[in-house]
């Protein structure tokens, strides 16, 4: 079976720094430790309200990362321009509302096809691979194909927040079907949101999924275990789920 990559989201290292307005902890250092510990890419979300990641972090990460930068961003002109200059390897298009605690739902690509297509064309023109963050819905996958992308990130939030085992099994099935559909169209299929040490393996076992992006659980575990161990443990669980 093909392998699976771990993208470590270091936003919440920056959240802690911003809470006190200090220079530490530094998400750039966190990215370095994550890379040494098995991360295949580093994910950062430059939010409009700058609640965690700052431009300074992106500039330093762009110069120091040894793997790939996956920049999560809204469909907004200032951040689109910044991405065109920064040229991360990957951009994940996410919906963004100021008042949300975290990204709450997938991007409605079907409803916003024109704007997504235009953003994808601009980012692809400077060599960036674009993956819209969508709910696991075949209609959204089809809309992504119409928008000209060949990668998607499936939103695992409903799976992660399912109230009981039956609901979780239903959500896993939705993820499986959406992943199959996307893979049948030749897409790279990523997934993420709300994944943690106790729920990651059934998602990591889906053979069509080539990358998981995980932040909160890893940074939270790092408080007790250290970041290197937190990243290595997550990667080990993912690879174990993947082995036959
Ligand atoms: N993928 C996307 C598109 C996200 O917006 C987020 C949250 O920033 C994640 C993955 C990671 O989610 P979590 O922090 O719950 O692991």
CSV table of C-alpha atoms and ligand atoms in Angstrom, one decimal:
chain,number,residue,atom,x,y,z
A,1,UNK,CA,0.0,0.0,0.0
A,2,UNK,CA,1.2,3.5,-0.7
A,3,UNK,CA,2.6,5.6,2.1
A,4,UNK,CA,1.0,8.4,4.0
A,5,UNK,CA,2.5,11.8,4.9
A,6,UNK,CA,2.1,13.9,8.0
A,7,UNK,CA,1.7,17.6,7.8
A,8,UNK,CA,2.2,19.2,11.2
A,9,UNK,CA,0.2,22.4,11.8
A,10,UNK,CA,2.2,24.7,14.1
A,11,UNK,CA,-0.4,27.5,14.4
A,12,UNK,CA,-1.0,26.8,18.1
A,13,UNK,CA,2.6,27.2,19.0
A,14,UNK,CA,2.1,30.8,17.7
A,15,UNK,CA,-1.2,31.0,19.6
A,16,UNK,CA,0.7,30.5,22.8
A,17,UNK,CA,3.2,33.2,21.8
A,18,UNK,CA,0.6,35.7,20.8
A,19,UNK,CA,-1.3,35.1,24.1
A,20,UNK,CA,1.6,36.9,25.9
A,21,UNK,CA,3.1,39.0,23.2
A,22,UNK,CA,6.5,37.4,23.7
A,23,UNK,CA,9.0,36.0,21.2
A,24,UNK,CA,8.4,32.5,22.4
A,25,UNK,CA,7.4,29.8,21.8
A,26,UNK,CA,8.5,30.2,18.2
A,27,UNK,CA,6.6,28.3,15.5
A,28,UNK,CA,9.7,28.4,13.3
A,29,UNK,CA,11.6,26.4,16.0
A,30,UNK,CA,8.6,24.1,16.3
A,31,UNK,CA,8.6,23.4,12.5
A,32,UNK,CA,12.3,22.5,12.7
A,33,UNK,CA,11.7,20.0,15.6
A,34,UNK,CA,8.7,18.6,13.7
A,35,UNK,CA,10.7,18.1,10.6
A,36,UNK,CA,13.4,16.3,12.6
A,37,UNK,CA,10.8,14.0,14.1
A,38,UNK,CA,9.1,12.8,11.0
A,39,UNK,CA,6.8,15.6,9.7
A,40,UNK,CA,6.7,15.5,5.9
A,41,UNK,CA,5.4,19.1,5.6
A,42,UNK,CA,4.5,22.1,7.8
A,43,UNK,CA,1.1,23.7,7.7
A,44,UNK,CA,0.4,27.2,8.7
A,45,UNK,CA,-2.8,29.3,8.5
A,46,UNK,CA,-2.4,33.1,8.0
A,47,UNK,CA,-5.7,34.2,9.3
A,48,UNK,CA,-7.1,37.6,8.5
A,49,UNK,CA,-7.1,38.6,12.2
A,50,UNK,CA,-3.5,37.4,12.7
A,51,UNK,CA,-4.5,35.6,15.8
A,52,UNK,CA,-1.5,33.2,15.6
A,53,UNK,CA,0.8,33.0,12.5
A,54,UNK,CA,2.3,36.4,11.5
A,55,UNK,CA,4.0,37.4,8.2
A,56,UNK,CA,7.3,37.2,10.0
A,57,UNK,CA,6.7,33.5,10.6
A,58,UNK,CA,5.9,32.8,7.0
A,59,UNK,CA,9.0,34.7,5.8
A,60,UNK,CA,11.3,32.7,8.1
A,61,UNK,CA,9.6,29.4,7.3
A,62,UNK,CA,9.9,30.0,3.6
A,63,UNK,CA,13.7,30.4,4.1
A,64,UNK,CA,14.3,27.6,6.6
A,65,UNK,CA,11.9,24.7,5.9
A,66,UNK,CA,13.5,21.6,4.6
A,67,UNK,CA,10.2,19.9,3.7
A,68,UNK,CA,7.2,21.7,2.2
A,69,UNK,CA,5.1,24.6,3.3
A,70,UNK,CA,1.4,24.2,3.2
A,71,UNK,CA,-0.2,27.6,3.5
A,72,UNK,CA,-3.9,27.6,4.6
A,73,UNK,CA,-5.6,30.7,3.3
A,74,UNK,CA,-9.0,32.3,2.7
A,75,UNK,CA,-10.0,33.4,-0.8
A,76,UNK,CA,-9.0,37.0,-0.1
A,77,UNK,CA,-6.9,39.3,-2.3
A,78,UNK,CA,-4.2,40.4,0.3
A,79,UNK,CA,-3.3,36.8,1.2
A,80,UNK,CA,-3.5,35.7,-2.4
A,81,UNK,CA,-1.0,38.3,-3.3
A,82,UNK,CA,1.2,37.3,-0.4
A,83,UNK,CA,1.1,33.6,-1.5
A,84,UNK,CA,2.1,34.6,-5.1
A,85,UNK,CA,5.2,36.3,-3.6
A,86,UNK,CA,6.0,33.7,-1.0
A,87,UNK,CA,5.4,30.7,-3.3
A,88,UNK,CA,4.8,27.9,-0.8
A,89,UNK,CA,4.7,24.4,-2.3
A,90,UNK,CA,1.1,24.0,-1.3
A,91,UNK,CA,-1.9,26.2,-0.6
A,92,UNK,CA,-5.1,24.9,1.1
A,93,UNK,CA,-8.1,27.1,0.4
A,94,UNK,CA,-10.2,27.4,3.5
A,95,UNK,CA,-13.4,29.4,4.4
A,96,UNK,CA,-12.7,31.9,7.2
A,97,UNK,CA,-15.0,33.7,9.6
A,98,UNK,CA,-13.5,35.9,12.2
A,99,UNK,CA,-15.6,34.7,15.1
A,100,UNK,CA,-14.9,31.0,14.6
A,101,UNK,CA,-12.6,29.1,17.0
A,102,UNK,CA,-11.2,27.1,14.1
A,103,UNK,CA,-12.2,26.3,10.5
A,104,UNK,CA,-15.7,25.1,11.0
A,105,UNK,CA,-16.8,23.7,7.6
A,106,UNK,CA,-15.4,23.0,4.2
A,107,UNK,CA,-15.2,25.6,1.4
A,108,UNK,CA,-18.3,25.6,-0.8
A,109,UNK,CA,-16.4,25.3,-4.0
A,110,UNK,CA,-19.6,24.5,-6.0
A,111,UNK,CA,-21.2,27.8,-4.8
A,112,UNK,CA,-18.0,29.8,-5.4
A,113,UNK,CA,-16.7,28.2,-8.6
A,114,UNK,CA,-15.6,31.4,-10.4
A,115,UNK,CA,-13.6,32.8,-7.5
A,116,UNK,CA,-12.0,29.4,-6.7
A,117,UNK,CA,-11.1,28.8,-10.4
A,118,UNK,CA,-9.5,32.2,-10.6
A,119,UNK,CA,-7.5,31.8,-7.4
A,120,UNK,CA,-6.4,28.3,-8.5
A,121,UNK,CA,-5.2,29.6,-11.9
A,122,UNK,CA,-3.2,32.5,-10.2
A,123,UNK,CA,-1.5,30.2,-7.7
A,124,UNK,CA,-0.8,27.4,-10.2
A,125,UNK,CA,0.8,30.0,-12.5
A,126,UNK,CA,3.6,30.5,-9.9
A,127,UNK,CA,4.0,26.7,-9.3
A,128,UNK,CA,1.8,26.2,-6.2
A,129,UNK,CA,-0.3,23.1,-5.8
A,130,UNK,CA,-3.7,24.0,-4.6
A,131,UNK,CA,-6.0,21.9,-2.5
A,132,UNK,CA,-9.4,23.3,-1.5
A,133,UNK,CA,-10.6,22.1,2.0
A,134,UNK,CA,-14.0,20.6,1.4
A,135,UNK,CA,-16.6,18.5,3.2
A,136,UNK,CA,-16.5,14.8,2.1
A,137,UNK,CA,-19.1,15.3,-0.5
A,138,UNK,CA,-18.8,13.9,-4.1
A,139,UNK,CA,-20.5,17.1,-5.5
A,140,UNK,CA,-17.7,19.2,-3.9
A,141,UNK,CA,-15.1,16.9,-5.4
A,142,UNK,CA,-16.7,17.4,-8.8
A,143,UNK,CA,-16.7,21.2,-8.3
A,144,UNK,CA,-13.0,21.0,-7.5
A,145,UNK,CA,-12.4,19.2,-10.8
A,146,UNK,CA,-14.3,22.0,-12.6
A,147,UNK,CA,-12.2,24.6,-10.8
A,148,UNK,CA,-9.1,23.0,-12.2
A,149,UNK,CA,-7.5,21.5,-9.1
A,150,UNK,CA,-6.1,18.1,-8.7
A,151,UNK,CA,-5.7,18.0,-4.9
A,152,UNK,CA,-8.3,18.2,-2.2
A,153,UNK,CA,-8.2,18.2,1.6
A,154,UNK,CA,-11.3,16.4,3.1
A,155,UNK,CA,-12.7,17.9,6.3
A,156,UNK,CA,-12.6,15.2,9.0
A,157,UNK,CA,-14.3,17.5,11.6
A,158,UNK,CA,-17.7,15.7,11.5
A,159,UNK,CA,-15.9,12.3,11.9
A,160,UNK,CA,-13.9,13.7,14.8
A,161,UNK,CA,-16.9,15.2,16.6
A,162,UNK,CA,-19.3,12.3,16.0
A,163,UNK,CA,-21.4,11.7,19.1
A,164,UNK,CA,-21.2,7.9,19.1
A,165,UNK,CA,-19.6,5.0,17.4
A,166,UNK,CA,-22.4,4.6,14.8
A,167,UNK,CA,-22.2,8.3,13.8
A,168,UNK,CA,-18.5,8.0,13.6
A,169,UNK,CA,-18.8,4.9,11.3
A,170,UNK,CA,-21.2,6.8,9.1
A,171,UNK,CA,-18.8,9.8,8.8
A,172,UNK,CA,-15.9,7.4,8.1
A,173,UNK,CA,-17.9,5.9,5.3
A,174,UNK,CA,-18.5,9.4,3.8
A,175,UNK,CA,-14.8,10.1,4.0
A,176,UNK,CA,-14.1,6.7,2.3
A,177,UNK,CA,-16.6,7.4,-0.6
A,178,UNK,CA,-15.3,11.0,-1.1
A,179,UNK,CA,-11.7,9.8,-1.1
A,180,UNK,CA,-12.5,7.1,-3.6
A,181,UNK,CA,-14.3,9.4,-5.9
A,182,UNK,CA,-11.5,12.0,-5.7
A,183,UNK,CA,-8.8,9.3,-6.4
A,184,UNK,CA,-10.8,8.0,-9.3
A,185,UNK,CA,-10.5,11.5,-10.9
A,186,UNK,CA,-6.7,11.4,-10.3
A,187,UNK,CA,-6.7,13.7,-7.3
A,188,UNK,CA,-4.1,13.7,-4.5
A,189,UNK,CA,-6.4,13.3,-1.5
A,190,UNK,CA,-5.5,14.9,1.9
A,191,UNK,CA,-7.5,15.1,5.1
A,192,UNK,CA,-7.5,16.8,8.4
A,193,UNK,CA,-9.2,18.6,11.2
A,194,UNK,CA,-9.9,17.3,14.7
A,195,UNK,CA,-7.7,14.2,14.3
A,196,UNK,CA,-6.0,13.0,17.5
A,197,UNK,CA,-4.1,10.0,18.8
A,198,UNK,CA,-7.3,8.0,19.4
A,199,UNK,CA,-9.2,8.6,16.2
A,200,UNK,CA,-6.5,8.9,13.5
A,201,UNK,CA,-6.0,5.3,12.6
A,202,UNK,CA,-9.3,4.5,10.7
A,203,UNK,CA,-8.7,7.6,8.6
A,204,UNK,CA,-5.0,6.9,8.0
A,205,UNK,CA,-6.0,3.4,6.9
A,206,UNK,CA,-8.0,4.7,3.9
A,207,UNK,CA,-5.7,3.9,1.0
A,208,UNK,CA,-6.6,6.8,-1.2
A,209,UNK,CA,-5.5,9.4,1.4
A,210,UNK,CA,-1.9,10.4,0.9
A,211,UNK,CA,-1.6,13.1,3.6
A,212,UNK,CA,-3.0,14.1,7.0
A,213,UNK,CA,-2.7,17.6,8.4
A,214,UNK,CA,-2.8,17.6,12.2
A,215,UNK,CA,-2.2,20.5,14.6
A,216,UNK,CA,-4.1,20.8,17.9
A,217,UNK,CA,-3.7,17.3,19.1
A,218,UNK,CA,0.1,17.3,18.4
A,219,UNK,CA,0.7,20.7,20.1
A,220,UNK,CA,-1.4,19.6,23.1
A,221,UNK,CA,0.5,16.3,23.5
A,222,UNK,CA,3.8,18.2,23.2
A,223,UNK,CA,3.0,20.0,26.5
A,224,UNK,CA,3.4,16.7,28.3
A,225,UNK,CA,5.6,14.6,26.0
A,226,UNK,CA,7.7,17.2,24.1
A,227,UNK,CA,7.1,18.1,20.5
A,228,UNK,CA,9.6,15.5,19.0
A,229,UNK,CA,7.8,12.6,20.8
A,230,UNK,CA,4.4,14.0,20.0
A,231,UNK,CA,5.2,14.2,16.2
A,232,UNK,CA,7.0,10.8,16.1
A,233,UNK,CA,4.1,9.1,18.0
A,234,UNK,CA,1.5,10.4,15.6
A,235,UNK,CA,3.6,9.4,12.5
A,236,UNK,CA,4.1,5.9,14.0
A,237,UNK,CA,0.3,5.5,14.5
A,238,UNK,CA,-0.4,6.6,10.9
A,239,UNK,CA,2.2,4.3,9.4
A,240,UNK,CA,1.0,1.4,11.5
A,241,UNK,CA,-2.6,1.9,10.3
A,242,UNK,CA,-1.3,1.8,6.8
A,243,UNK,CA,0.8,-1.4,7.0
A,244,UNK,CA,-1.0,-4.5,5.7
B,1,LIG,N1,-6.6,21.1,7.9
B,1,LIG,C1,-7.2,22.4,7.8
B,1,LIG,C2,-7.6,22.8,6.5
B,1,LIG,C3,-7.4,23.2,8.9
B,1,LIG,O1,-8.0,24.4,8.8
B,1,LIG,C4,-6.9,22.7,10.2
B,1,LIG,C5,-7.1,23.6,11.4
B,1,LIG,O2,-6.2,24.7,11.2
B,1,LIG,C6,-6.3,21.5,10.2
B,1,LIG,C7,-6.2,20.7,9.1
B,1,LIG,C8,-5.8,20.9,11.5
B,1,LIG,O3,-6.8,20.8,12.4
B,1,LIG,P1,-6.5,20.4,13.9
B,1,LIG,O4,-5.8,21.5,14.6
B,1,LIG,O5,-7.8,20.1,14.5
B,1,LIG,O6,-5.6,19.1,13.9
